[in-house]
Short mmCIF file of C-alpha atoms in Angstrom, two decimals:
data_model
loop_
_atom_site.label_atom_id
_atom_site.label_comp_id
_atom_site.label_asym_id
_atom_site.label_seq_id
_atom_site.Cartn_x
_atom_site.Cartn_y
_atom_site.Cartn_z
CA MET X 1 0.00 0.00 0.00
CA SER X 2 1.34 3.41 -0.97
CA THR X 3 1.86 6.17 1.59
CA ASN X 4 1.39 8.84 -1.08
CA PRO X 5 -1.95 10.57 -0.35
CA ARG X 6 -2.36 11.30 -4.04
CA ALA X 7 -2.27 7.58 -4.82
CA ASP X 8 -5.73 7.21 -3.31
CA PRO X 9 -8.26 8.81 -5.68
CA GLY X 10 -10.55 9.56 -2.74
CA THR X 11 -7.93 11.74 -1.05
CA LEU X 12 -7.91 15.39 -2.01
CA SER X 13 -5.66 18.28 -1.21
CA PRO X 14 -7.11 20.73 1.31
CA GLY X 15 -9.55 23.17 -0.25
CA ARG X 16 -9.93 21.27 -3.53
CA ALA X 17 -13.49 20.18 -4.18
CA PRO X 18 -14.23 16.74 -5.61
CA ALA X 19 -15.37 16.70 -9.24
CA ARG X 20 -18.90 15.75 -8.18
CA LEU X 21 -19.18 18.87 -6.01
CA ILE X 22 -17.76 21.05 -8.77
CA VAL X 23 -20.32 19.76 -11.26
CA THR X 24 -23.13 20.11 -8.71
CA GLY X 25 -21.99 23.64 -7.86
CA LEU X 26 -21.84 24.69 -11.48
CA LEU X 27 -25.26 23.18 -12.16
CA ARG X 28 -26.63 25.03 -9.14
CA ALA X 29 -25.13 28.29 -10.43
CA ILE X 30 -26.61 27.75 -13.90
CA GLY X 31 -29.94 26.78 -12.34
CA SER X 32 -29.97 29.99 -10.30
CA VAL X 33 -29.48 32.08 -13.41
CA VAL X 34 -32.19 30.18 -15.31
CA VAL X 35 -34.68 30.60 -12.45
CA LEU X 36 -33.93 34.32 -12.09
CA VAL X 37 -34.34 34.92 -15.83
CA ALA X 38 -37.59 32.91 -15.88
CA ILE X 39 -38.95 34.99 -12.99
CA TYR X 40 -37.94 38.17 -14.82
CA TYR X 41 -39.86 37.15 -17.94
CA LEU X 42 -42.91 35.97 -15.98
CA LEU X 43 -43.42 38.88 -13.56
CA PRO X 44 -46.19 41.32 -14.57
CA LEU X 45 -43.80 44.30 -14.68
CA ASP X 46 -45.74 46.28 -17.25
CA ARG X 47 -48.60 46.80 -14.81
CA SER X 48 -46.56 48.63 -12.17
CA SER X 49 -46.78 52.25 -11.13
CA GLU X 50 -43.87 54.65 -10.68
CA TRP X 51 -43.89 54.21 -6.90
CA GLU X 52 -44.06 50.43 -7.23
CA ALA X 53 -41.03 50.59 -9.53
CA ILE X 54 -39.06 52.69 -7.04
CA ALA X 55 -40.09 50.41 -4.18
CA MET X 56 -39.24 47.30 -6.21
CA LEU X 57 -35.77 48.61 -7.07
CA SER X 58 -35.11 49.79 -3.50
CA ILE X 59 -36.27 46.55 -1.93
CA GLY X 60 -34.37 44.55 -4.55
CA LEU X 61 -31.12 46.41 -3.92
CA THR X 62 -31.58 45.98 -0.17
CA ALA X 63 -32.22 42.26 -0.69
CA LEU X 64 -29.07 42.10 -2.83
CA ALA X 65 -27.01 43.69 -0.05
CA VAL X 66 -28.40 41.19 2.48
CA LEU X 67 -27.75 38.35 0.02
CA VAL X 68 -24.12 39.41 -0.46
CA VAL X 69 -23.55 39.58 3.31
CA PHE X 70 -25.04 36.10 3.67
CA GLN X 71 -22.91 34.82 0.79
CA VAL X 72 -19.67 36.24 2.20
CA ARG X 73 -20.42 34.56 5.52
CA SER X 74 -21.12 31.24 3.79
CA ILE X 75 -17.89 31.50 1.78
CA VAL X 76 -15.86 32.03 4.95
CA ARG X 77 -17.45 28.91 6.49
CA SER X 78 -17.28 26.74 3.36
CA PRO X 79 -14.77 23.91 3.00
CA TYR X 80 -14.59 24.89 -0.71
CA PRO X 81 -14.60 28.70 -0.69
CA LEU X 82 -13.75 29.25 -4.36
CA LEU X 83 -16.61 27.04 -5.51
CA ARG X 84 -18.97 28.81 -3.11
CA ALA X 85 -17.73 32.20 -4.40
CA ILE X 86 -18.50 31.23 -7.99
CA GLN X 87 -21.99 30.17 -6.95
CA SER X 88 -22.41 33.47 -5.08
CA LEU X 89 -21.41 35.55 -8.08
CA ALA X 90 -23.67 33.46 -10.33
CA LEU X 91 -26.60 34.44 -8.13
CA SER X 92 -25.81 38.02 -7.13
CA VAL X 93 -24.66 39.50 -10.47
CA PRO X 94 -27.66 38.24 -12.51
CA PHE X 95 -29.98 39.29 -9.67
CA PHE X 96 -28.47 42.77 -9.79
CA LEU X 97 -28.74 43.01 -13.58
CA LEU X 98 -32.31 41.73 -13.61
CA LEU X 99 -33.31 44.30 -10.98
CA PHE X 100 -32.27 47.13 -13.26
CA ALA X 101 -33.70 45.45 -16.36
CA SER X 102 -37.01 45.19 -14.49
CA ALA X 103 -36.84 48.86 -13.56
CA TYR X 104 -36.29 49.78 -17.21
CA VAL X 105 -39.26 47.66 -18.32
CA VAL X 106 -41.46 49.43 -15.77
CA MET X 107 -40.12 52.88 -16.68
CA ASP X 108 -40.82 52.25 -20.35
CA ALA X 109 -44.36 51.05 -19.56
CA ILE X 110 -45.05 54.12 -17.41
CA SER X 111 -43.50 56.66 -19.77
CA ALA X 112 -43.10 55.50 -23.38
CA GLY X 113 -40.52 58.21 -24.17
CA SER X 114 -38.09 57.24 -21.41
CA PHE X 115 -35.74 55.56 -23.88
CA SER X 116 -34.84 56.13 -27.51
CA GLN X 117 -37.03 53.18 -28.51
CA PRO X 118 -39.72 51.02 -26.91
CA LEU X 119 -38.15 48.38 -24.67
CA SER X 120 -39.20 44.76 -24.54
CA ARG X 121 -37.92 42.68 -21.66
CA SER X 122 -35.11 41.41 -23.85
CA ASP X 123 -34.25 44.96 -24.91
CA SER X 124 -34.18 46.03 -21.26
CA LEU X 125 -31.92 43.14 -20.33
CA TYR X 126 -29.65 43.88 -23.29
CA PHE X 127 -29.46 47.57 -22.32
CA THR X 128 -28.70 46.68 -18.70
CA VAL X 129 -25.86 44.37 -19.70
CA THR X 130 -24.36 46.94 -22.10
CA VAL X 131 -24.37 49.52 -19.31
CA PHE X 132 -22.86 46.99 -16.87
CA ALA X 133 -20.17 46.00 -19.36
CA THR X 134 -19.53 49.69 -20.14
CA VAL X 135 -19.93 48.91 -23.84
CA GLY X 136 -22.59 51.51 -24.56
CA PHE X 137 -23.35 50.83 -28.21
CA GLY X 138 -25.69 53.81 -28.30
CA ASP X 139 -28.59 51.99 -29.94
CA ILE X 140 -30.69 52.41 -26.78
CA VAL X 141 -30.26 55.57 -24.73
CA PRO X 142 -32.21 57.12 -21.85
CA LYS X 143 -34.17 60.18 -22.99
CA THR X 144 -35.89 61.50 -19.85
CA GLU X 145 -34.28 62.92 -16.76
CA THR X 146 -35.70 60.08 -14.64
CA ALA X 147 -34.35 57.44 -17.00
CA ARG X 148 -30.94 59.11 -17.03
CA LEU X 149 -30.89 59.24 -13.24
CA VAL X 150 -31.76 55.55 -12.93
CA VAL X 151 -29.12 54.62 -15.53
CA THR X 152 -26.59 56.77 -13.67
CA GLY X 153 -27.58 54.95 -10.49
CA GLN X 154 -26.95 51.66 -12.26
CA MET X 155 -23.52 52.85 -13.42
CA LEU X 156 -22.57 53.80 -9.87
CA ALA X 157 -23.96 50.54 -8.52
CA ASP X 158 -22.02 48.67 -11.23
CA LEU X 159 -18.82 50.12 -9.81
CA VAL X 160 -19.84 48.98 -6.34
CA ILE X 161 -20.70 45.50 -7.60
CA ILE X 162 -17.51 45.16 -9.59
CA GLY X 163 -15.33 46.70 -6.90
CA LEU X 164 -16.64 46.00 -3.44
CA VAL X 165 -18.77 42.90 -3.90
CA VAL X 166 -16.23 40.99 -5.96
CA LYS X 167 -13.49 42.09 -3.55
CA ALA X 168 -15.58 41.01 -0.55
CA ILE X 169 -16.38 37.63 -2.06
CA PHE X 170 -12.83 36.84 -3.10
CA GLY X 171 -11.49 38.32 0.14
CA ALA X 172 -13.68 35.80 1.94
CA VAL X 173 -12.17 33.04 -0.21
CA ARG X 174 -8.66 34.21 0.66
CA GLN X 175 -9.55 34.47 4.35
CA ARG X 176 -11.01 30.98 4.37
CA ARG X 177 -7.95 29.53 2.62
CA GLU X 178 -5.48 31.08 5.06
CA PRO X 179 -4.23 28.60 7.64
CA ARG X 180 -5.75 29.14 11.05
CA THR X 181 -3.39 29.36 13.97
#
């Protein structure tokens, strides 16, 4: 019998997830995105009022903040922090993007001239992703002051998501991987 721990396929190095857990984690991440997108397309967003839209975005952003705090705590406690971080990002980033896409759908339904063209749900999602990715093709642009303010809010929140949230999640991975003394 070999004394090499790598000789036994059941033995793993610390912090390295078994293939089964990696596949399960990736499937869970993909499933989260699919469920969030399905909810986005099924919600009756075009029947909302301006105050409902503001409340929805505010509550959604608050829920996102709570979700990120919960995720960072679960990463720190996880035996496989990198896998947990990937799952966390796969939930929080699409949730964030879909919140703003929903807000744009509602804004367009409330005030048809808010954007340079009428927005379907797919158009709103596309616009949200182009703003997030800082691509800005210019095919869809906010036209009203309210729309510009909400898009500006998304741009600022994008910086927070990219900067602080990603840093917090991967900082939790690094903290979890550090040897405890």
